PDB file of C-alpha atoms and ligand atoms in Angstrom:
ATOM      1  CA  UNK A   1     -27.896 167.541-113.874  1.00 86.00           C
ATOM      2  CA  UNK A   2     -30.789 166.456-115.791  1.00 91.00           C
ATOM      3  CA  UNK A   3     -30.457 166.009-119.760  1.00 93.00           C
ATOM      4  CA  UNK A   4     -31.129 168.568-122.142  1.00 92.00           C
ATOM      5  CA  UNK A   5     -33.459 166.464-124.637  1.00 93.00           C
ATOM      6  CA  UNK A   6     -35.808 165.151-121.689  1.00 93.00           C
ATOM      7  CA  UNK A   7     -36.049 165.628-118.066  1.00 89.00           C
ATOM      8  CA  UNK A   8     -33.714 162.508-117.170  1.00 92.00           C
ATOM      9  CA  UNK A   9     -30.363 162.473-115.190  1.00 93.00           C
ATOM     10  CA  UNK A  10     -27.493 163.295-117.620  1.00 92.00           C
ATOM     11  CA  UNK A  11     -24.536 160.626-117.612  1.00 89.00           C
ATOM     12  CA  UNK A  12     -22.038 162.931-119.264  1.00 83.00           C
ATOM     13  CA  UNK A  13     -22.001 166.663-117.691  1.00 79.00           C
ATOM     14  CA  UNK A  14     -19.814 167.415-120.522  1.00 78.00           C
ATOM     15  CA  UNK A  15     -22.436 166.727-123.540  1.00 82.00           C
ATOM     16  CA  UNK A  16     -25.411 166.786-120.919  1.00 90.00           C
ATOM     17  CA  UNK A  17     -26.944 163.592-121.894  1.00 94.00           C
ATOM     18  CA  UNK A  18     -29.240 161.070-120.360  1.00 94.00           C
ATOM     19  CA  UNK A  19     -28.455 156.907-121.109  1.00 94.00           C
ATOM     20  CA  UNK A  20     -30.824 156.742-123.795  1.00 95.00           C
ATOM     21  CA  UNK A  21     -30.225 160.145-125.787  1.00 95.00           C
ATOM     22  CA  UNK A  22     -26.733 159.336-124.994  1.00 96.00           C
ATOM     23  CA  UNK A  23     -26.982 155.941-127.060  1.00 96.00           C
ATOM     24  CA  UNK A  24     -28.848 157.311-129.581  1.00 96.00           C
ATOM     25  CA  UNK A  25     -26.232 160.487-129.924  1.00 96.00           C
ATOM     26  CA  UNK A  26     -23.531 157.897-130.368  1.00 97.00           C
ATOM     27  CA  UNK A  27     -24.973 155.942-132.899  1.00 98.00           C
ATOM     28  CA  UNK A  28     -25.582 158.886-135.050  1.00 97.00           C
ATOM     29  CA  UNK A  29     -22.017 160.204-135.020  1.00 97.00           C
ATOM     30  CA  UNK A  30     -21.210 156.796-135.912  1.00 98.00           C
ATOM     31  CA  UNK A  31     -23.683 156.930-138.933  1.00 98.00           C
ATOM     32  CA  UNK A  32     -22.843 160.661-139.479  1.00 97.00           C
ATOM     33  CA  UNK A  33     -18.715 159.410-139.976  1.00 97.00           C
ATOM     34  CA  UNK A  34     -19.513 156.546-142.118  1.00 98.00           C
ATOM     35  CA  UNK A  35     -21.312 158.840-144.182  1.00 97.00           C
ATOM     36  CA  UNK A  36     -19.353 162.020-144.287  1.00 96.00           C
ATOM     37  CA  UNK A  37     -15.984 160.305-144.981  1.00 94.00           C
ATOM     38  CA  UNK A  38     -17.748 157.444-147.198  1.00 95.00           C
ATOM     39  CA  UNK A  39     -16.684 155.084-145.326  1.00 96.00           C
ATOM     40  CA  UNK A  40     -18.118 151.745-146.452  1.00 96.00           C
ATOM     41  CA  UNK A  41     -19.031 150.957-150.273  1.00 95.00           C
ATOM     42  CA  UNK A  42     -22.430 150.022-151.306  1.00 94.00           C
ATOM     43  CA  UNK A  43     -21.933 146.779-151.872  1.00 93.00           C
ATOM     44  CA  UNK A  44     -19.919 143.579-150.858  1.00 95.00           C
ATOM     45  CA  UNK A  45     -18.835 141.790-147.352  1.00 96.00           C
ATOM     46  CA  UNK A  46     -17.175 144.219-144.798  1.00 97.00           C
ATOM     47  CA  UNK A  47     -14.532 142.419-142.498  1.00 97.00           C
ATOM     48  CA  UNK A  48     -14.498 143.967-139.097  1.00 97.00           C
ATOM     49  CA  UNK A  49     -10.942 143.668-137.027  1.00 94.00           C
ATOM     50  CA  UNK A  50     -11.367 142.230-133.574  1.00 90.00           C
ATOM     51  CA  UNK A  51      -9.757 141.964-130.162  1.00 81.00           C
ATOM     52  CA  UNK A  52     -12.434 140.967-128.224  1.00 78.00           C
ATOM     53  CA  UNK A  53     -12.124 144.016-126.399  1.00 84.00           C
ATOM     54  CA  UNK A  54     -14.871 147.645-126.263  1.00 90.00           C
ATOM     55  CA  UNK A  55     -13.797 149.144-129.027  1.00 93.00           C
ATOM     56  CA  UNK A  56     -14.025 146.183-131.424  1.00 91.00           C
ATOM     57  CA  UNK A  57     -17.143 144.712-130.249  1.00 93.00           C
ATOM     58  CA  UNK A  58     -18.827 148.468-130.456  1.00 97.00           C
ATOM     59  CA  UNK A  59     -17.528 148.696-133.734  1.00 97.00           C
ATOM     60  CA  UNK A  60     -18.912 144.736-135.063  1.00 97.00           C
ATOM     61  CA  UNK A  61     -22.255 145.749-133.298  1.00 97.00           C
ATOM     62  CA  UNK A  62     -22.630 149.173-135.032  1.00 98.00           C
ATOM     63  CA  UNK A  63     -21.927 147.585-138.335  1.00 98.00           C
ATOM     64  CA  UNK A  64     -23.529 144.615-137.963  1.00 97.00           C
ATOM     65  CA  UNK A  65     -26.838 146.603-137.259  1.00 97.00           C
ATOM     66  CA  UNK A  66     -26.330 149.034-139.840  1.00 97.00           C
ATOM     67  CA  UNK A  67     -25.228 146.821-143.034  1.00 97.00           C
ATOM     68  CA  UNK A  68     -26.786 143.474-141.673  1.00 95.00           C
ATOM     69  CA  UNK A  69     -25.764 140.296-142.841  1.00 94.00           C
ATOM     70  CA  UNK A  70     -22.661 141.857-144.646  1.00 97.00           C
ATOM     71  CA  UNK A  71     -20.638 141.524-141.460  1.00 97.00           C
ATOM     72  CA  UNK A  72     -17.890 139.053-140.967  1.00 97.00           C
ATOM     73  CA  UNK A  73     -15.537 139.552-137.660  1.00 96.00           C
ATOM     74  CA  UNK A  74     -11.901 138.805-137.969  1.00 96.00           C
ATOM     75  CA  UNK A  75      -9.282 138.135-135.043  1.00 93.00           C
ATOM     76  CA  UNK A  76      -5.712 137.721-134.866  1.00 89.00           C
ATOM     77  CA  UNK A  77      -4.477 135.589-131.868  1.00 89.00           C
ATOM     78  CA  UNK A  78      -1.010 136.642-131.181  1.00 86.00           C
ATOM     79  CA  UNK A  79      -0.401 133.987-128.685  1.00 84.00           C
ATOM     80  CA  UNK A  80      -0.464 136.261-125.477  1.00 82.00           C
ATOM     81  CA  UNK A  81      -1.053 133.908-122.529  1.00 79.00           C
ATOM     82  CA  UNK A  82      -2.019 136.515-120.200  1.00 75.00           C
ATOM     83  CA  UNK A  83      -4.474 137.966-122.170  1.00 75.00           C
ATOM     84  CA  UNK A  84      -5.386 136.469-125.590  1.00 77.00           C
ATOM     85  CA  UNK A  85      -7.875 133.584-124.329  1.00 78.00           C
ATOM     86  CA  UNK A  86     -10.506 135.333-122.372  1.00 81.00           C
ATOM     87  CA  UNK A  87     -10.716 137.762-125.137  1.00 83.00           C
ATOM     88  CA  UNK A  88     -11.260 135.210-127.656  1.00 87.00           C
ATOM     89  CA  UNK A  89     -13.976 133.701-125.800  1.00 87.00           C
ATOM     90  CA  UNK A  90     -15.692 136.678-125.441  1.00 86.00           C
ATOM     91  CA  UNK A  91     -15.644 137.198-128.992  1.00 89.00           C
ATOM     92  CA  UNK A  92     -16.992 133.608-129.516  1.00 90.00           C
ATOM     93  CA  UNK A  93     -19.996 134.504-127.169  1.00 90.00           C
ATOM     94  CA  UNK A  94     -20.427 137.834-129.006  1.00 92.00           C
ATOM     95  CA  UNK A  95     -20.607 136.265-132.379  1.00 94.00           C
ATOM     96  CA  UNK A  96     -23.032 133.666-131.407  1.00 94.00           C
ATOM     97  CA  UNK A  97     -25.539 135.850-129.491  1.00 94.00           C
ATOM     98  CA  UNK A  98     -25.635 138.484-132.616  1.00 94.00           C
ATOM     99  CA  UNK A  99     -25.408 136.188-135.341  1.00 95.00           C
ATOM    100  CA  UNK A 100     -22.070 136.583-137.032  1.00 96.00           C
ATOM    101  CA  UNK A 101     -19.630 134.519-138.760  1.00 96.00           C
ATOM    102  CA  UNK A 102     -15.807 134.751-137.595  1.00 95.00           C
ATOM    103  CA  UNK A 103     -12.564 133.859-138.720  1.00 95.00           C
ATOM    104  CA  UNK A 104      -9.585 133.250-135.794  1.00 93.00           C
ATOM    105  CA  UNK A 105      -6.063 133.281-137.829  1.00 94.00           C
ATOM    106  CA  UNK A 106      -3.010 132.906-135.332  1.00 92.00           C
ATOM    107  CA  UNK A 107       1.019 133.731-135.071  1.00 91.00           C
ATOM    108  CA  UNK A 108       1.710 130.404-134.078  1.00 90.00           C
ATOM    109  CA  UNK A 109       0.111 128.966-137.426  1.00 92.00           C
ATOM    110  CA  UNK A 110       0.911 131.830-139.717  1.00 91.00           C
ATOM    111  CA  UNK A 111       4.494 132.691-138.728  1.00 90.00           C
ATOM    112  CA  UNK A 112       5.354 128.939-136.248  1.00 89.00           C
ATOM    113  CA  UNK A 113       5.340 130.973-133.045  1.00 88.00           C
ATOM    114  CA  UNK A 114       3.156 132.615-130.088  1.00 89.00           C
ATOM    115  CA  UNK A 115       4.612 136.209-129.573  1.00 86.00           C
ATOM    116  CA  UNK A 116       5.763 134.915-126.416  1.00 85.00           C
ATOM    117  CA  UNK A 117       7.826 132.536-128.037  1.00 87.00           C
ATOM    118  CA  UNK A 118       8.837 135.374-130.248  1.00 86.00           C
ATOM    119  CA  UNK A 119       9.753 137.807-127.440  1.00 83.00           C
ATOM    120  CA  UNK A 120      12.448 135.411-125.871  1.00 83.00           C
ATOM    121  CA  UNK A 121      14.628 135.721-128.903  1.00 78.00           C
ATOM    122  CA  UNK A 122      13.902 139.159-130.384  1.00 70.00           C
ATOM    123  CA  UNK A 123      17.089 141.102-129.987  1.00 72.00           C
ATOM    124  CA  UNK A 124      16.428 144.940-129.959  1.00 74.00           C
ATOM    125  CA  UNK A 125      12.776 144.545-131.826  1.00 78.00           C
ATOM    126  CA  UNK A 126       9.630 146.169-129.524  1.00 79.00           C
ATOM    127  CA  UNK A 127       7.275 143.946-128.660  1.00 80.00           C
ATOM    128  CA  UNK A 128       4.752 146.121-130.167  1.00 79.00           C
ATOM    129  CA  UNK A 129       6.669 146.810-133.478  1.00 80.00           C
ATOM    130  CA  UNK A 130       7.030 142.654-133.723  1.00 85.00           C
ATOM    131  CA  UNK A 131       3.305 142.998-132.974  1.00 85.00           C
ATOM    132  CA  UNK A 132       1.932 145.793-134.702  1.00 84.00           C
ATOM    133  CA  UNK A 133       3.620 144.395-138.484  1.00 88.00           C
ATOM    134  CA  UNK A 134       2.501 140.905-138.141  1.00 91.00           C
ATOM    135  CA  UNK A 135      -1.117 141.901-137.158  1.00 89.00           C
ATOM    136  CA  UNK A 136      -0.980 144.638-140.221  1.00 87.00           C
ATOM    137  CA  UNK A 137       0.140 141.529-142.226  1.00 90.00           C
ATOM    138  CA  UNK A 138      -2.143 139.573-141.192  1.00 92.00           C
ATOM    139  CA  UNK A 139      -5.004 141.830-141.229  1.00 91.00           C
ATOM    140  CA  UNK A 140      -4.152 142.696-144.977  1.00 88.00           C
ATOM    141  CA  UNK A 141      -3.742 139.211-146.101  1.00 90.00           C
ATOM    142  CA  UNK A 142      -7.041 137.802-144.391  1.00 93.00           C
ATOM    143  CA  UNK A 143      -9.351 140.771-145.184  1.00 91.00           C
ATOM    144  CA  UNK A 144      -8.347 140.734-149.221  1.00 89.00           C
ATOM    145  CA  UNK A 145     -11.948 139.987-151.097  1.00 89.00           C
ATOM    146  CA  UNK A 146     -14.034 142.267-148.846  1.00 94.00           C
ATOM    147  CA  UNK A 147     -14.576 145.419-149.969  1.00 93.00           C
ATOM    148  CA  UNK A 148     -13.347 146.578-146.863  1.00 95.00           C
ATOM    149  CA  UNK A 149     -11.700 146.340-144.032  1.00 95.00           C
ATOM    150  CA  UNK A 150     -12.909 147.813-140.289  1.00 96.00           C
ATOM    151  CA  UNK A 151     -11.504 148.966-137.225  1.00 94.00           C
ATOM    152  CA  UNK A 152     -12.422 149.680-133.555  1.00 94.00           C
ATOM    153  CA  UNK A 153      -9.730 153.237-133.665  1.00 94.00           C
ATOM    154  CA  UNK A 154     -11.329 155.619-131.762  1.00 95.00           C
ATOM    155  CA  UNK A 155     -11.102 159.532-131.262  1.00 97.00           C
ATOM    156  CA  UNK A 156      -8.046 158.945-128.515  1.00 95.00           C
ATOM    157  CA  UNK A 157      -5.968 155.826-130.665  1.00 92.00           C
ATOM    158  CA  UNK A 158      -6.035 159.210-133.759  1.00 95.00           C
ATOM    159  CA  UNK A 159      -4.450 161.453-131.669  1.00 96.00           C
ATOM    160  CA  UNK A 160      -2.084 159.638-130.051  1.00 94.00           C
ATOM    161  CA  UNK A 161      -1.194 158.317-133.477  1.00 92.00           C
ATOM    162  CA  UNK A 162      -1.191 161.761-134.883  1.00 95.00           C
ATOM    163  CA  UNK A 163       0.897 162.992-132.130  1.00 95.00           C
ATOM    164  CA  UNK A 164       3.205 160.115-131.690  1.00 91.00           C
ATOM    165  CA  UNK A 165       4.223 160.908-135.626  1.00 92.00           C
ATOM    166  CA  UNK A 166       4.722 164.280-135.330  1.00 94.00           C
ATOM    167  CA  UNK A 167       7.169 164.124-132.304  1.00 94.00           C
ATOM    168  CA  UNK A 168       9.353 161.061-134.003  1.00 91.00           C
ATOM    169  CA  UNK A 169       9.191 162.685-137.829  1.00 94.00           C
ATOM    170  CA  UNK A 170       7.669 160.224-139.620  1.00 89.00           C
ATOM    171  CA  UNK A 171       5.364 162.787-141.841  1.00 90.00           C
ATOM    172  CA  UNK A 172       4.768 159.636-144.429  1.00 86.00           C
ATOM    173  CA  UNK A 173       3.160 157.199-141.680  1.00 85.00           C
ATOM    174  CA  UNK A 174       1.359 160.967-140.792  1.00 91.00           C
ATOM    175  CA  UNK A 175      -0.246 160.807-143.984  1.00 89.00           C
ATOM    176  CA  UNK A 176      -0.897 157.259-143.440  1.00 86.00           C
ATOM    177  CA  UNK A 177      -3.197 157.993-140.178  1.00 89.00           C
ATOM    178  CA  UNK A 178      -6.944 159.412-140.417  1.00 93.00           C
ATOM    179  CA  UNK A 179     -10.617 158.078-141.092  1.00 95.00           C
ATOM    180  CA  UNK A 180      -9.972 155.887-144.280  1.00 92.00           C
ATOM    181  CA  UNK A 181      -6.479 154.846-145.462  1.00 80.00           C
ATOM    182  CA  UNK A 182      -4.869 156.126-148.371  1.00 64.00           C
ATOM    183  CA  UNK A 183      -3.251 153.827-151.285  1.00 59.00           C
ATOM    184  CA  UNK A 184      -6.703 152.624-152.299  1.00 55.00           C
ATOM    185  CA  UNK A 185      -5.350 152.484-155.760  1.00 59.00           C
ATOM    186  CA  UNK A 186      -3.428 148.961-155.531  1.00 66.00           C
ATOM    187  CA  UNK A 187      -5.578 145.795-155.463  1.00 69.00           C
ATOM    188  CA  UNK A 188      -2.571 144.127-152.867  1.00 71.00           C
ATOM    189  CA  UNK A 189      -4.380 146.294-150.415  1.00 78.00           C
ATOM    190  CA  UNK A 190      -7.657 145.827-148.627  1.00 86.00           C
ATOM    191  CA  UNK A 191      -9.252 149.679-147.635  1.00 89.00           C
ATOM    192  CA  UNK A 192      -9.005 150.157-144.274  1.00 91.00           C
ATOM    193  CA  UNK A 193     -11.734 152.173-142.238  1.00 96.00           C
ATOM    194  CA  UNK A 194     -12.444 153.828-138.827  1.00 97.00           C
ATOM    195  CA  UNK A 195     -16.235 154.467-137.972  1.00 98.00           C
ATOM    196  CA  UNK A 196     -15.453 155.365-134.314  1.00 97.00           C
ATOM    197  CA  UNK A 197     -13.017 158.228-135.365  1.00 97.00           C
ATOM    198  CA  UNK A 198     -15.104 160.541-133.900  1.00 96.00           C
ATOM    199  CA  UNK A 199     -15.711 158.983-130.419  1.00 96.00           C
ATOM    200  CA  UNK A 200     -13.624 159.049-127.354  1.00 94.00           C
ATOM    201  CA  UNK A 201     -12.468 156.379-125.411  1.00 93.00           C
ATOM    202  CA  UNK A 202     -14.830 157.362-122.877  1.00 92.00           C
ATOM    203  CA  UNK A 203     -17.613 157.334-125.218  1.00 94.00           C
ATOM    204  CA  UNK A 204     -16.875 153.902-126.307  1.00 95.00           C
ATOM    205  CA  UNK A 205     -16.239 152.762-122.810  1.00 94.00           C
ATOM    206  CA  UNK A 206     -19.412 154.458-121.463  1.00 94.00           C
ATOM    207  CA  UNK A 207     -21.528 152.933-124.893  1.00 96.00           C
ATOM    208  CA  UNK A 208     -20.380 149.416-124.543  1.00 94.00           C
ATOM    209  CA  UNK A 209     -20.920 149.139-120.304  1.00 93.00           C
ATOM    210  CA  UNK A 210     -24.670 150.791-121.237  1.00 95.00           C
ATOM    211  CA  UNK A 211     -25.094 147.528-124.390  1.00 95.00           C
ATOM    212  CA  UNK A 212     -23.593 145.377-121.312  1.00 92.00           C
ATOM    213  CA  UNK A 213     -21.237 144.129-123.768  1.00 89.00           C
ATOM    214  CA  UNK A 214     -19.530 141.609-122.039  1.00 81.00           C
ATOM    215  CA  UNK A 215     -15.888 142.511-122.161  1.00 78.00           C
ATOM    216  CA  UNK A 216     -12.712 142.000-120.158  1.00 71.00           C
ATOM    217  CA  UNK A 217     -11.110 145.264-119.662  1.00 66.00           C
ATOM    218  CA  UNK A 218      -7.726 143.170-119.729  1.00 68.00           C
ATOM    219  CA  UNK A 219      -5.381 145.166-121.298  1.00 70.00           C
ATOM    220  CA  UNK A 220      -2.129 143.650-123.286  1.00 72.00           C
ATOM    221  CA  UNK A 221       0.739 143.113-121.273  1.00 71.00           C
ATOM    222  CA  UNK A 222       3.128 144.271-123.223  1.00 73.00           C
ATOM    223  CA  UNK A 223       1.491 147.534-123.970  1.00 69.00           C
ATOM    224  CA  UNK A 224       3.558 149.788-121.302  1.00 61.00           C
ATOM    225  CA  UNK A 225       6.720 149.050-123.423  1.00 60.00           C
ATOM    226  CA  UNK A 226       5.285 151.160-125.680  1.00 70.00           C
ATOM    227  CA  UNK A 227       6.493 154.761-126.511  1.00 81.00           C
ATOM    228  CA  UNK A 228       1.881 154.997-127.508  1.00 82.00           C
ATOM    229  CA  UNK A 229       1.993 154.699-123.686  1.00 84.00           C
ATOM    230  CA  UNK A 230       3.607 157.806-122.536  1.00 90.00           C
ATOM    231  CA  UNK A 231       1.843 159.898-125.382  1.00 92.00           C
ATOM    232  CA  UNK A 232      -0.986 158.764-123.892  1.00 91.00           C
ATOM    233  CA  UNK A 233      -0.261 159.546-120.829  1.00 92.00           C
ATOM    234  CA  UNK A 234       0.567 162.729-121.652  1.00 94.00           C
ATOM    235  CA  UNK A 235      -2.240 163.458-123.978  1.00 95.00           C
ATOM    236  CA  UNK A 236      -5.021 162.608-121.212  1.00 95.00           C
ATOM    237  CA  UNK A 237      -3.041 165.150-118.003  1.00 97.00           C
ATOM    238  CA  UNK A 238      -3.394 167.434-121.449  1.00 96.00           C
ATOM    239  CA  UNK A 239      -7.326 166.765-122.005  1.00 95.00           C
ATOM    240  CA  UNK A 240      -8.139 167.023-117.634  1.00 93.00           C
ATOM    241  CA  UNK A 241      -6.508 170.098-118.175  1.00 96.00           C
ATOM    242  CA  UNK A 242      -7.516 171.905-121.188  1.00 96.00           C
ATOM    243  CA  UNK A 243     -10.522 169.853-122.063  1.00 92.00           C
ATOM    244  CA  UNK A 244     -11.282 169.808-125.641  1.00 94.00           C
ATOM    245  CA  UNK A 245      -7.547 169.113-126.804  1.00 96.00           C
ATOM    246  CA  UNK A 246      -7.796 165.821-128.470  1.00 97.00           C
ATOM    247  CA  UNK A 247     -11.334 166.535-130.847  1.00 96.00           C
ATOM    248  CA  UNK A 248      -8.590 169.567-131.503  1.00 97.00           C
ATOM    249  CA  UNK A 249      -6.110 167.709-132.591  1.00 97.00           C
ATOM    250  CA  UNK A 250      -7.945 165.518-134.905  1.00 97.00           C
ATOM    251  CA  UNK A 251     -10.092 168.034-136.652  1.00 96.00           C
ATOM    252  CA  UNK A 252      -6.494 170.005-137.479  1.00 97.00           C
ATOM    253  CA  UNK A 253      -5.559 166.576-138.612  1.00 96.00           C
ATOM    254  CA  UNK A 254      -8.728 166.282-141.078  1.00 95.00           C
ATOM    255  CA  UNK A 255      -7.944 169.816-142.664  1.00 96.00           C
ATOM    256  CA  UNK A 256      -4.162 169.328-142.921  1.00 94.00           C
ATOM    257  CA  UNK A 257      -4.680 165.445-144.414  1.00 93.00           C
ATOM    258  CA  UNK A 258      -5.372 166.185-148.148  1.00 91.00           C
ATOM    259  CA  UNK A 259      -2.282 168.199-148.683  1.00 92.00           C
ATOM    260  CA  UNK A 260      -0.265 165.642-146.532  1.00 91.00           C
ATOM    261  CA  UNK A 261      -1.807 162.864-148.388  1.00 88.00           C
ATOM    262  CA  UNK A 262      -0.769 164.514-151.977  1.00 88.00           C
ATOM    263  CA  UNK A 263       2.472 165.482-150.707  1.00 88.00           C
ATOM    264  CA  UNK A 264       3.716 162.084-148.471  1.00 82.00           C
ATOM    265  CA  UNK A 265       1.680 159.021-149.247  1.00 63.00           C
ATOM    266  CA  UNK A 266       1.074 156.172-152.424  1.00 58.00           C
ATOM    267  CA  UNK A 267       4.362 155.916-154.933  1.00 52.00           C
ATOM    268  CA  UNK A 268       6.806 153.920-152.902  1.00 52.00           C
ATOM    269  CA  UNK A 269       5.017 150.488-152.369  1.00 66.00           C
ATOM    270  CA  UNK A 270       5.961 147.436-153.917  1.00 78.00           C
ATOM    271  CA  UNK A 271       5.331 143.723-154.034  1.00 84.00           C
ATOM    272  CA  UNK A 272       7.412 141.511-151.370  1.00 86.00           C
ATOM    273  CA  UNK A 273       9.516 138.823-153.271  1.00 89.00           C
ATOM    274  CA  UNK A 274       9.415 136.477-150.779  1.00 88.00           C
ATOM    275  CA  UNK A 275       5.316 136.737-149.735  1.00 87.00           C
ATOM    276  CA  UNK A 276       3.773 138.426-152.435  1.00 84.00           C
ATOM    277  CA  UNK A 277       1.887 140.924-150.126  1.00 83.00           C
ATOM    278  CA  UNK A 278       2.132 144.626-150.185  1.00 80.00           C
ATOM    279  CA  UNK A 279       6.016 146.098-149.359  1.00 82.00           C
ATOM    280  CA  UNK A 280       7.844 149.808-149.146  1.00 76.00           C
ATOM    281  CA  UNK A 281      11.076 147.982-150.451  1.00 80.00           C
ATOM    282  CA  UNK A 282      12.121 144.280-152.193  1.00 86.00           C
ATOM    283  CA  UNK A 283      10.857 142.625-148.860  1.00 87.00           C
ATOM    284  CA  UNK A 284       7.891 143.581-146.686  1.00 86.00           C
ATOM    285  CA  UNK A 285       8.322 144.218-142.659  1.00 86.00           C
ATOM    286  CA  UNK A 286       6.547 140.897-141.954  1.00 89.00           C
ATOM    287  CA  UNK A 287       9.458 138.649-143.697  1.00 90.00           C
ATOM    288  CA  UNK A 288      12.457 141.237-142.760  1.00 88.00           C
ATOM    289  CA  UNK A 289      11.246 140.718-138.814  1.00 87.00           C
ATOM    290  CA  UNK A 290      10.496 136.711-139.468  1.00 85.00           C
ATOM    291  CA  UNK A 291      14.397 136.604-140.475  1.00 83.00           C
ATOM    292  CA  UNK A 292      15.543 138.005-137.053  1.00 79.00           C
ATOM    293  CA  UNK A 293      13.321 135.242-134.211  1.00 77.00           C
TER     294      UNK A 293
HETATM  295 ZN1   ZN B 301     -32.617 162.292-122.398  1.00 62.03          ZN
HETATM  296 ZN1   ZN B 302       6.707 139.365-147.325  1.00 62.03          ZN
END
């Protein structure tokens, strides 16, 4: 199958691509997202959210040629033994060969324990809930004099999000999901942005193995806990299937999120008493879970 912009081999039969027009197609939607959903302000340092793994490097590569020297990468060690240290050395190595400054904050200093050390006492708490509100904590709290805050989400993460609300009734975290975060309007919290949103995993995967990123494809081992897992599951037998279901999905999302925004989101949050940091009631979910390990 040769591609249909020059008379190279294709890489995707689906979008009929060769490497180069392939790379080139990528960046643009990239561009195209940051620009359609005004994604990134004119002016002032942008934070990018690593893990060290595809996603985040693509992302702190695409921004970091785009807005240059306004990049700073941030990244959260959780204390995972299985799986935090080789990412954080790749990060390291990433940073140094592109030039960019990067901030490692940790559980272990923030909160006085690894999540390991966290999971042997947690009760009936998910690893990835425990997880999931300390990073967001985190994230928030380490990100606050940027102008904004980014993320490696891509196409697949949205759906599954999108889906995973829908089927446990949370309409407000609904709201929540989608390109650029709502409840801009508080200065507690740091805008939070997606440029990927409109790549697939496969895109991601297929753009950072052509950069020869150098990235462990370890994945956390505490992600098949998750309920995220069998969406996913679900979501790609759906996509084999019936290709075309996820970019579905999302651009429903995008024409529904306006109204759900108006009707769901902003109003409810508060400052925490105890940290100071954003909250939906007197506490936020950061000191009610610190209480309980
Ligand atoms: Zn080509
Ligand atoms: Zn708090």
């Amino acid at each position: 199958l040769k591609c249909k912009k020059c008379s190279q081999k294709a890489i995707f039969s689906s979008t009929r691509l060769c490497e180069k027009h392939f790379i080139d197609d990528f960046e643009k939607r990239v561009k195209d997202c940051v620009n359609k959903y005004e994604l990134i302000p004119e002016k002032g340092r942008i934070c990018v959210a690593t893990s060290g793994g595809k996603d985040s490097l693509t992302v702190l590569y695409l921004m970091n040629n785009f807005f240059p020297k306004r990049v700073d990468a941030l990244l959260i060690d959780e204390g995972i033994g299985r799986y935090r240290p080789s990412t954080i050395e790749d990060l390291k190595l990433f940073c140094s060969q592109h030039k960019i400054d990067y901030n490692i904050v940790s559980f272990s200093k923030e909160f006085g324990k690894t999540l390991d050390k966290m999971l042997e006492v947690r009760g009936k708490l998910k690893a990835c809930a425990i997880c999931g509100t300390f990073r967001r904590y985190l994230l928030n709290k380490y990100s606050k004099g940027y102008s904004v805050s980014v993320t490696g989400h891509n196409l697949d993460d949205e759906a599954q999000a999108i889906l995973m609300n829908l089927l446990k009734n949370q309409p407000a975290q609904l709201a929540r999901v989608g390109p650029k975060s709502g409840m801009t309007s508080r200065k507690e919290f740091v805008q939070r942005v997606k440029p990927l949103y409109m790549c697939t995993e496969k895109e991601v995967l297929a753009y950072s193995m052509l950069k020869k990123f150098k990235v462990g494809f370890v994945e956390c081992p505490y992600a098949l806990e998750a309920y995220r897992g069998d969406i996913r599951k679900q979501l790609d037998e759906l996509e084999f299937k019936h290709p075309g279901t996820k970019k579905n999905i999302i651009y429903t999302f995008l024409k529904m999120l306006p109204e759900l925004r108006k009707k769901f989101s902003e109003g409810t949050s508060n400052i925490c008493e105890l940290c100071g940091e954003p909250a939906a009631g007197k506490a936020c979910n950061a000191c009610t879970i610190i209480k309980e390990i």
